[in-house]
Amino acid sequence: MKRHLITFCLGAGFIVLGLSTLSIVTAQEATEEPGTMQTDSPIAEDAEISGNNAYCILCHGQEGRTLTLANGSTLNLHVDPAVLADSVHGKNNPEGALGCVDCHGEQAFPHVGAAPADARLYTIEASEICTQCHTEQAAGQADSVHAAGLARGNLRAATCVDCHGAHNVKPIADNPALAANVCGTCHTSVFDEYQASIHGEALLGRGDTNAPSCIDCHGVHGINNPTTAQARNRSPELCATCHANEALMKKYDISTNVFNSYITEFHGETIALFDQQDPNVASNKAVCYDCHGVHNITPADDSKSQVAKENLLITCQQCHPNADSNFPDAWVGHFEPTAEDNPGLFAVDWFYKILIPAVLGGFAVMVVADAYGRIRQRLGGGKQHG
């Protein structure tokens, strides 16, 4: 009996000691400040953590952690702390590394709210977080074709997270190739055409950052609908951004006359007139991309080019259906006619260059001479009368 009593006392003592230890550990965890983590944590040793993320990384740093959503799909909850630290919001942020609560808010923990209905809706809602800091960009995006798509119920329309990412945001400034690849994730068929074009091959193939990327032509956040009459009427101005820049075109041995000649001929003058009077009124006159293509632009001497000599008639017939094989020969392109390539047109051109100034100059001499004679006559007649 005495032996059983001793055994009972020893067991009770161990139980009390265990409960005491557990209560101390629990109290330490309860009073631990968010943003701190035990130094012996394997995550702290293996990952670089920036901002006040350490507390959240205790759970979200575990690979394979998911959340089952209302529609039965799963949402990946894993966040690589090294990727987050290397993003624009991480250790190299000039304003200091951002932490989880800076974006998600302190009220995000504990997670007591209802799970999102599906992953896409969660992405759309999460993009609203970006607008808290990036107000100027948010204002531009609110007027964009993507925002209009969301407003119409098109859940596939791009949001901040779709283009920039969530925890892996990288700087896009001075990186037009990155911008093009981002756009290509949704606009796949257009990207394929662009990638094979003269602009895409230069940028993505050779790394020439002077070549236009998607955002150079379409804009960044305030992307407008490119199918409107205004976008069409003002598209030559867009092309002129590069093709009327003499310093830039000189690097590629491209004449800026390709733009100047368009503006001074029938098509360009008409488009300019429409744009000045009302840019929202549609014009049926050709703009640059009607002849050269949009995303599939190739050099004029390329057999696939819409303005290659063997393809030019088909291109002209888009607007001039009755054009015959002689029709394209009447156009010398965007270049001044030369005696070697266009002797007849060259001669006529110079004939008028000489004739018109001579005729106008002759009229000016006759007007001055007539005015001088009348003045002398009046002055002479007045003296004689006196």
Short mmCIF file of C-alpha atoms in Angstrom, two decimals:
data_model
loop_
_atom_site.label_atom_id
_atom_site.label_comp_id
_atom_site.label_asym_id
_atom_site.label_seq_id
_atom_site.Cartn_x
_atom_site.Cartn_y
_atom_site.Cartn_z
CA MET A 1 0.00 0.00 0.00
CA LYS A 2 2.79 2.36 0.92
CA ARG A 3 4.57 1.52 -2.36
CA HIS A 4 1.45 2.42 -4.41
CA LEU A 5 1.13 5.72 -2.57
CA ILE A 6 4.73 6.67 -3.41
CA THR A 7 4.17 5.77 -7.07
CA PHE A 8 0.99 7.84 -7.17
CA CYS A 9 2.75 10.89 -5.67
CA LEU A 10 5.64 10.67 -8.11
CA GLY A 11 3.24 10.42 -11.09
CA ALA A 12 1.20 13.38 -9.91
CA GLY A 13 4.40 15.39 -9.52
CA PHE A 14 5.48 14.69 -13.08
CA ILE A 15 2.06 15.66 -14.37
CA VAL A 16 2.13 18.96 -12.48
CA LEU A 17 5.66 19.66 -13.75
CA GLY A 18 4.61 18.96 -17.33
CA LEU A 19 1.56 21.20 -17.10
CA SER A 20 3.67 23.98 -15.61
CA THR A 21 6.19 23.76 -18.44
CA LEU A 22 3.42 23.75 -21.04
CA SER A 23 1.79 26.82 -19.48
CA ILE A 24 5.10 28.71 -19.52
CA VAL A 25 5.67 27.91 -23.22
CA THR A 26 2.09 28.86 -24.05
CA ALA A 27 2.46 32.15 -22.19
CA GLN A 28 5.68 32.94 -24.07
CA GLU A 29 4.01 32.25 -27.42
CA ALA A 30 0.99 34.34 -26.46
CA THR A 31 3.14 37.32 -25.51
CA GLU A 32 5.55 36.98 -28.43
CA GLU A 33 5.49 40.14 -30.56
CA PRO A 34 4.49 39.79 -34.24
CA GLY A 35 7.54 40.09 -36.46
CA THR A 36 9.80 38.12 -34.12
CA MET A 37 10.81 34.52 -34.44
CA GLN A 38 12.92 32.03 -32.51
CA THR A 39 16.47 31.96 -33.81
CA ASP A 40 16.49 28.19 -33.89
CA SER A 41 13.63 28.12 -36.45
CA PRO A 42 14.66 26.29 -39.66
CA ILE A 43 12.96 29.03 -41.72
CA ALA A 44 15.06 31.74 -40.09
CA GLU A 45 18.22 29.81 -40.89
CA ASP A 46 17.42 28.92 -44.50
CA ALA A 47 15.58 32.03 -45.72
CA GLU A 48 16.22 35.74 -45.87
CA ILE A 49 13.32 37.56 -44.25
CA SER A 50 12.69 41.29 -44.70
CA GLY A 51 10.19 43.62 -43.11
CA ASN A 52 7.90 42.40 -40.33
CA ASN A 53 7.18 39.13 -42.09
CA ALA A 54 8.74 36.62 -39.72
CA TYR A 55 5.57 35.94 -37.71
CA CYS A 56 3.50 35.23 -40.84
CA ILE A 57 6.27 33.16 -42.41
CA LEU A 58 5.96 30.69 -39.54
CA CYS A 59 2.92 29.32 -41.35
CA HIS A 60 3.10 30.73 -44.88
CA GLY A 61 6.72 29.73 -45.29
CA GLN A 62 5.71 26.06 -45.21
CA GLU A 63 5.62 24.56 -48.68
CA GLY A 64 2.47 22.75 -49.67
CA ARG A 65 0.21 24.79 -47.40
CA THR A 66 -3.12 25.36 -49.15
CA LEU A 67 -6.62 26.61 -48.46
CA THR A 68 -9.74 24.91 -49.80
CA LEU A 69 -12.09 27.49 -51.30
CA ALA A 70 -15.85 27.57 -51.44
CA ASN A 71 -15.96 26.15 -54.97
CA GLY A 72 -13.74 23.23 -54.00
CA SER A 73 -10.56 24.57 -55.60
CA THR A 74 -7.43 25.20 -53.56
CA LEU A 75 -5.42 28.38 -53.01
CA ASN A 76 -1.67 28.08 -52.52
CA LEU A 77 -0.71 29.82 -49.27
CA HIS A 78 3.04 29.30 -49.54
CA VAL A 79 5.19 32.44 -49.73
CA ASP A 80 8.90 32.07 -50.35
CA PRO A 81 10.55 34.59 -47.98
CA ALA A 82 13.62 34.83 -50.20
CA VAL A 83 11.49 35.78 -53.22
CA LEU A 84 9.62 38.36 -51.15
CA ALA A 85 12.85 39.84 -49.81
CA ASP A 86 14.23 40.13 -53.37
CA SER A 87 11.14 41.91 -54.72
CA VAL A 88 10.71 45.67 -55.11
CA HIS A 89 8.99 45.71 -51.73
CA GLY A 90 11.79 43.80 -50.01
CA LYS A 91 15.28 44.55 -48.77
CA ASN A 92 16.16 46.93 -51.64
CA ASN A 93 13.10 49.13 -51.21
CA PRO A 94 14.50 52.67 -50.66
CA GLU A 95 11.65 53.39 -48.25
CA GLY A 96 12.33 50.25 -46.25
CA ALA A 97 11.19 46.68 -46.64
CA LEU A 98 7.44 46.18 -46.44
CA GLY A 99 5.94 43.50 -44.25
CA CYS A 100 2.86 41.37 -44.65
CA VAL A 101 0.72 43.62 -42.45
CA ASP A 102 1.73 46.70 -44.49
CA CYS A 103 -0.30 45.31 -47.37
CA HIS A 104 -2.75 42.88 -45.81
CA GLY A 105 -3.39 44.90 -42.64
CA GLU A 106 -3.04 43.93 -39.01
CA GLN A 107 -6.66 42.77 -38.97
CA ALA A 108 -5.79 39.99 -41.41
CA PHE A 109 -4.65 37.83 -38.48
CA PRO A 110 -6.16 35.79 -36.98
CA HIS A 111 -7.88 34.44 -40.11
CA VAL A 112 -11.45 34.31 -38.92
CA GLY A 113 -13.26 35.55 -42.04
CA ALA A 114 -14.94 33.41 -44.64
CA ALA A 115 -12.74 31.93 -47.34
CA PRO A 116 -13.00 33.58 -50.80
CA ALA A 117 -15.39 31.98 -53.27
CA ASP A 118 -12.65 31.13 -55.78
CA ALA A 119 -9.04 31.97 -56.59
CA ARG A 120 -9.88 34.46 -59.36
CA LEU A 121 -12.14 36.55 -57.15
CA TYR A 122 -9.44 36.54 -54.48
CA THR A 123 -6.88 37.84 -57.02
CA ILE A 124 -9.21 40.65 -58.07
CA GLU A 125 -9.88 41.60 -54.45
CA ALA A 126 -6.18 41.39 -53.56
CA SER A 127 -5.35 43.89 -56.32
CA GLU A 128 -7.28 46.52 -54.39
CA ILE A 129 -4.45 46.42 -51.84
CA CYS A 130 -2.09 47.95 -54.42
CA THR A 131 -4.29 51.03 -54.81
CA GLN A 132 -3.64 52.07 -51.20
CA CYS A 133 -0.12 53.23 -52.10
CA HIS A 134 -0.05 53.42 -55.89
CA THR A 135 -2.84 55.98 -56.24
CA GLU A 136 -1.64 57.57 -59.49
CA GLN A 137 -1.34 54.22 -61.23
CA ALA A 138 -4.70 53.16 -59.84
CA ALA A 139 -6.36 56.27 -61.28
CA GLY A 140 -4.95 55.48 -64.71
CA GLN A 141 -5.99 51.86 -64.52
CA ALA A 142 -9.52 52.85 -63.53
CA ASP A 143 -9.97 54.42 -66.98
CA SER A 144 -8.37 51.54 -68.85
CA VAL A 145 -9.81 48.89 -71.13
CA HIS A 146 -8.98 46.30 -68.47
CA ALA A 147 -11.04 48.07 -65.79
CA ALA A 148 -13.89 48.45 -68.27
CA GLY A 149 -13.77 44.69 -68.87
CA LEU A 150 -13.99 43.95 -65.16
CA ALA A 151 -16.91 46.36 -64.85
CA ARG A 152 -18.74 44.40 -67.57
CA GLY A 153 -18.22 41.20 -65.63
CA ASN A 154 -15.23 39.87 -67.56
CA LEU A 155 -13.29 38.28 -64.70
CA ARG A 156 -10.39 37.49 -67.05
CA ALA A 157 -9.52 41.18 -67.47
CA ALA A 158 -6.09 41.98 -66.06
CA THR A 159 -5.59 43.39 -62.58
CA CYS A 160 -2.47 44.64 -60.77
CA VAL A 161 -1.49 41.18 -59.55
CA ASP A 162 -1.92 39.62 -63.00
CA CYS A 163 0.67 41.95 -64.51
CA HIS A 164 3.03 42.71 -61.63
CA GLY A 165 2.73 39.60 -59.50
CA ALA A 166 1.97 39.47 -55.78
CA HIS A 167 5.00 38.67 -53.62
CA ASN A 168 7.51 38.57 -56.49
CA VAL A 169 7.03 42.08 -57.93
CA LYS A 170 10.02 43.13 -60.04
CA PRO A 171 10.88 46.63 -61.32
CA ILE A 172 9.58 47.12 -64.83
CA ALA A 173 11.26 50.47 -65.53
CA ASP A 174 13.92 50.21 -68.26
CA ASN A 175 12.86 46.60 -68.87
CA PRO A 176 10.57 46.67 -71.93
CA ALA A 177 11.20 43.00 -72.66
CA LEU A 178 9.67 42.09 -69.30
CA ALA A 179 6.63 44.20 -70.12
CA ALA A 180 6.17 42.46 -73.47
CA ASN A 181 6.38 39.01 -71.90
CA VAL A 182 3.87 40.00 -69.21
CA CYS A 183 1.35 41.14 -71.84
CA GLY A 184 2.00 37.92 -73.74
CA THR A 185 0.69 35.81 -70.86
CA CYS A 186 -2.86 36.85 -71.82
CA HIS A 187 -2.53 38.17 -75.37
CA THR A 188 -0.86 35.04 -76.68
CA SER A 189 -1.74 35.24 -80.39
CA VAL A 190 -0.82 38.93 -80.56
CA PHE A 191 2.44 38.22 -78.75
CA ASP A 192 3.34 35.52 -81.26
CA GLU A 193 2.89 38.01 -84.10
CA TYR A 194 4.86 40.68 -82.26
CA GLN A 195 7.68 38.29 -81.41
CA ALA A 196 8.19 37.52 -85.12
CA SER A 197 7.95 41.18 -86.20
CA ILE A 198 10.83 43.58 -86.78
CA HIS A 199 10.12 45.26 -83.45
CA GLY A 200 9.77 42.05 -81.44
CA GLU A 201 12.82 40.44 -83.01
CA ALA A 202 14.89 43.52 -82.14
CA LEU A 203 13.70 43.72 -78.53
CA LEU A 204 13.27 40.07 -77.58
CA GLY A 205 15.80 38.59 -79.98
CA ARG A 206 18.66 41.09 -79.86
CA GLY A 207 17.88 42.94 -76.65
CA ASP A 208 17.57 46.32 -78.40
CA THR A 209 15.68 48.45 -75.87
CA ASN A 210 15.06 51.17 -78.47
CA ALA A 211 12.55 48.87 -80.15
CA PRO A 212 8.97 49.54 -79.05
CA SER A 213 7.37 47.22 -76.53
CA CYS A 214 3.64 46.77 -75.92
CA ILE A 215 3.52 49.57 -73.35
CA ASP A 216 5.26 52.03 -75.70
CA CYS A 217 2.33 51.88 -78.10
CA HIS A 218 -0.60 50.98 -75.85
CA GLY A 219 0.39 52.67 -72.60
CA VAL A 220 0.90 51.16 -69.17
CA HIS A 221 -1.99 51.54 -66.74
CA GLY A 222 -4.35 53.77 -68.72
CA ILE A 223 -4.59 51.48 -71.74
CA ASN A 224 -7.42 52.61 -74.01
CA ASN A 225 -9.42 50.64 -76.55
CA PRO A 226 -7.27 50.54 -79.72
CA THR A 227 -10.28 49.97 -81.99
CA THR A 228 -11.88 53.40 -81.54
CA ALA A 229 -11.93 56.07 -84.27
CA GLN A 230 -9.78 58.33 -82.12
CA ALA A 231 -7.11 55.66 -81.67
CA ARG A 232 -7.07 55.11 -85.43
CA ASN A 233 -6.89 58.79 -86.35
CA ARG A 234 -4.04 59.41 -83.92
CA SER A 235 -2.06 56.27 -84.72
CA PRO A 236 0.28 58.11 -87.15
CA GLU A 237 1.33 60.36 -84.26
CA LEU A 238 2.14 57.22 -82.30
CA CYS A 239 4.36 55.89 -85.07
CA ALA A 240 5.96 59.32 -85.35
CA THR A 241 7.23 59.02 -81.78
CA CYS A 242 10.06 56.94 -83.21
CA HIS A 243 9.91 57.38 -86.98
CA ALA A 244 10.03 61.19 -86.87
CA ASN A 245 12.92 61.16 -84.38
CA GLU A 246 15.97 61.92 -86.50
CA ALA A 247 18.53 61.03 -83.82
CA LEU A 248 16.92 57.64 -83.21
CA MET A 249 16.31 56.78 -86.86
CA LYS A 250 19.88 57.70 -87.77
CA LYS A 251 21.10 54.77 -85.64
CA TYR A 252 19.23 52.37 -87.93
CA ASP A 253 19.79 54.21 -91.20
CA ILE A 254 16.05 54.87 -91.54
CA SER A 255 14.91 58.10 -93.11
CA THR A 256 12.43 60.22 -91.15
CA ASN A 257 10.88 61.03 -94.52
CA VAL A 258 8.76 57.90 -94.10
CA PHE A 259 6.60 59.92 -91.75
CA ASN A 260 6.97 63.37 -93.33
CA SER A 261 5.97 62.07 -96.76
CA TYR A 262 2.85 60.44 -95.32
CA ILE A 263 1.72 63.65 -93.65
CA THR A 264 2.08 65.64 -96.88
CA GLU A 265 0.22 63.20 -99.13
CA PHE A 266 -3.52 62.60 -99.56
CA HIS A 267 -3.98 59.91 -96.90
CA GLY A 268 -2.04 61.70 -94.20
CA GLU A 269 -3.51 65.14 -94.87
CA THR A 270 -7.04 63.72 -94.66
CA ILE A 271 -6.34 61.87 -91.41
CA ALA A 272 -4.78 65.02 -89.92
CA LEU A 273 -7.86 67.02 -90.94
CA PHE A 274 -10.20 64.51 -89.29
CA ASP A 275 -8.12 64.56 -86.11
CA GLN A 276 -8.15 68.36 -85.95
CA GLN A 277 -11.89 68.69 -86.54
CA ASP A 278 -13.16 65.75 -84.48
CA PRO A 279 -10.88 62.79 -83.67
CA ASN A 280 -13.91 60.64 -82.82
CA VAL A 281 -15.20 60.70 -86.40
CA ALA A 282 -14.08 57.63 -88.34
CA SER A 283 -12.06 58.03 -91.53
CA ASN A 284 -11.70 55.50 -94.33
CA LYS A 285 -8.27 56.79 -95.34
CA ALA A 286 -5.24 54.60 -94.75
CA VAL A 287 -3.09 55.00 -91.66
CA CYS A 288 0.34 53.48 -91.11
CA TYR A 289 -0.82 50.12 -89.82
CA ASP A 290 -3.27 49.58 -92.71
CA CYS A 291 -0.29 49.18 -95.02
CA HIS A 292 2.49 47.94 -92.76
CA GLY A 293 0.50 45.82 -90.33
CA VAL A 294 -0.03 46.16 -86.59
CA HIS A 295 1.85 43.60 -84.52
CA ASN A 296 3.24 41.70 -87.52
CA ILE A 297 5.32 44.51 -89.07
CA THR A 298 8.29 43.24 -91.06
CA PRO A 299 10.95 45.07 -93.15
CA ALA A 300 9.70 46.37 -96.51
CA ASP A 301 12.11 44.08 -98.37
CA ASP A 302 10.85 40.98 -96.52
CA SER A 303 8.73 38.66 -98.66
CA LYS A 304 6.16 38.51 -95.84
CA SER A 305 5.82 42.29 -95.62
CA GLN A 306 2.47 43.77 -96.63
CA VAL A 307 4.33 46.54 -98.49
CA ALA A 308 6.76 44.25 -100.32
CA LYS A 309 6.44 44.79 -104.07
CA GLU A 310 4.91 41.36 -104.65
CA ASN A 311 2.30 41.96 -101.91
CA LEU A 312 1.60 45.64 -102.43
CA LEU A 313 -1.33 45.22 -104.84
CA ILE A 314 -3.20 43.03 -102.32
CA THR A 315 -2.55 45.64 -99.65
CA CYS A 316 -3.83 48.47 -101.85
CA GLN A 317 -6.93 46.48 -102.79
CA GLN A 318 -8.07 46.49 -99.17
CA CYS A 319 -9.18 50.10 -99.79
CA HIS A 320 -9.08 50.18 -103.61
CA PRO A 321 -10.78 46.92 -104.67
CA ASN A 322 -10.68 47.82 -108.38
CA ALA A 323 -6.94 48.52 -108.42
CA ASP A 324 -5.03 46.68 -111.16
CA SER A 325 -1.40 45.65 -111.39
CA ASN A 326 -0.37 49.15 -112.52
CA PHE A 327 -1.85 50.80 -109.45
CA PRO A 328 1.04 50.22 -107.04
CA ASP A 329 3.56 51.45 -109.62
CA ALA A 330 2.12 54.95 -109.26
CA TRP A 331 3.43 55.08 -105.70
CA VAL A 332 7.13 55.61 -105.09
CA GLY A 333 6.96 54.90 -101.40
CA HIS A 334 8.03 57.27 -98.66
CA PHE A 335 11.13 58.42 -100.52
CA GLU A 336 11.97 61.25 -102.88
CA PRO A 337 11.98 60.13 -106.55
CA THR A 338 15.48 59.80 -108.03
CA ALA A 339 16.76 60.03 -111.60
CA GLU A 340 17.91 56.41 -111.40
CA ASP A 341 14.75 54.81 -110.00
CA ASN A 342 12.02 57.13 -111.28
CA PRO A 343 13.43 59.24 -114.15
CA GLY A 344 10.07 60.40 -115.50
CA LEU A 345 8.65 61.35 -112.13
CA PHE A 346 11.97 62.90 -111.16
CA ALA A 347 11.89 65.13 -114.26
CA VAL A 348 8.27 66.16 -113.70
CA ASP A 349 8.97 66.84 -110.04
CA TRP A 350 11.87 69.14 -110.85
CA PHE A 351 9.91 70.78 -113.67
CA TYR A 352 7.27 71.89 -111.18
CA LYS A 353 9.88 72.81 -108.60
CA ILE A 354 11.28 75.28 -111.12
CA LEU A 355 8.04 76.30 -112.85
CA ILE A 356 6.01 77.16 -109.75
CA PRO A 357 8.61 79.48 -108.12
CA ALA A 358 9.29 81.09 -111.53
CA VAL A 359 5.58 81.77 -112.18
CA LEU A 360 5.01 83.11 -108.67
CA GLY A 361 8.19 85.16 -108.86
CA GLY A 362 7.13 86.60 -112.24
CA PHE A 363 3.74 87.58 -110.83
CA ALA A 364 5.45 89.24 -107.87
CA VAL A 365 7.71 91.29 -110.21
CA MET A 366 4.72 92.33 -112.31
CA VAL A 367 2.76 93.42 -109.21
CA VAL A 368 5.68 95.43 -107.86
CA ALA A 369 6.37 96.99 -111.27
CA ASP A 370 2.70 97.90 -111.73
CA ALA A 371 2.51 99.42 -108.25
CA TYR A 372 5.73 101.39 -108.88
CA GLY A 373 4.39 102.72 -112.22
CA ARG A 374 1.10 103.83 -110.69
CA ILE A 375 2.87 105.63 -107.88
CA ARG A 376 5.16 107.43 -110.30
CA GLN A 377 2.21 108.33 -112.52
CA ARG A 378 0.31 109.84 -109.62
CA LEU A 379 3.29 111.74 -108.35
CA GLY A 380 4.18 112.98 -111.84
CA GLY A 381 0.59 113.96 -112.62
CA GLY A 382 0.34 115.96 -109.39
CA LYS A 383 3.44 118.02 -110.19
CA GLN A 384 2.28 118.74 -113.71
CA HIS A 385 -1.13 119.95 -112.46
CA GLY A 386 0.57 122.28 -109.96
#
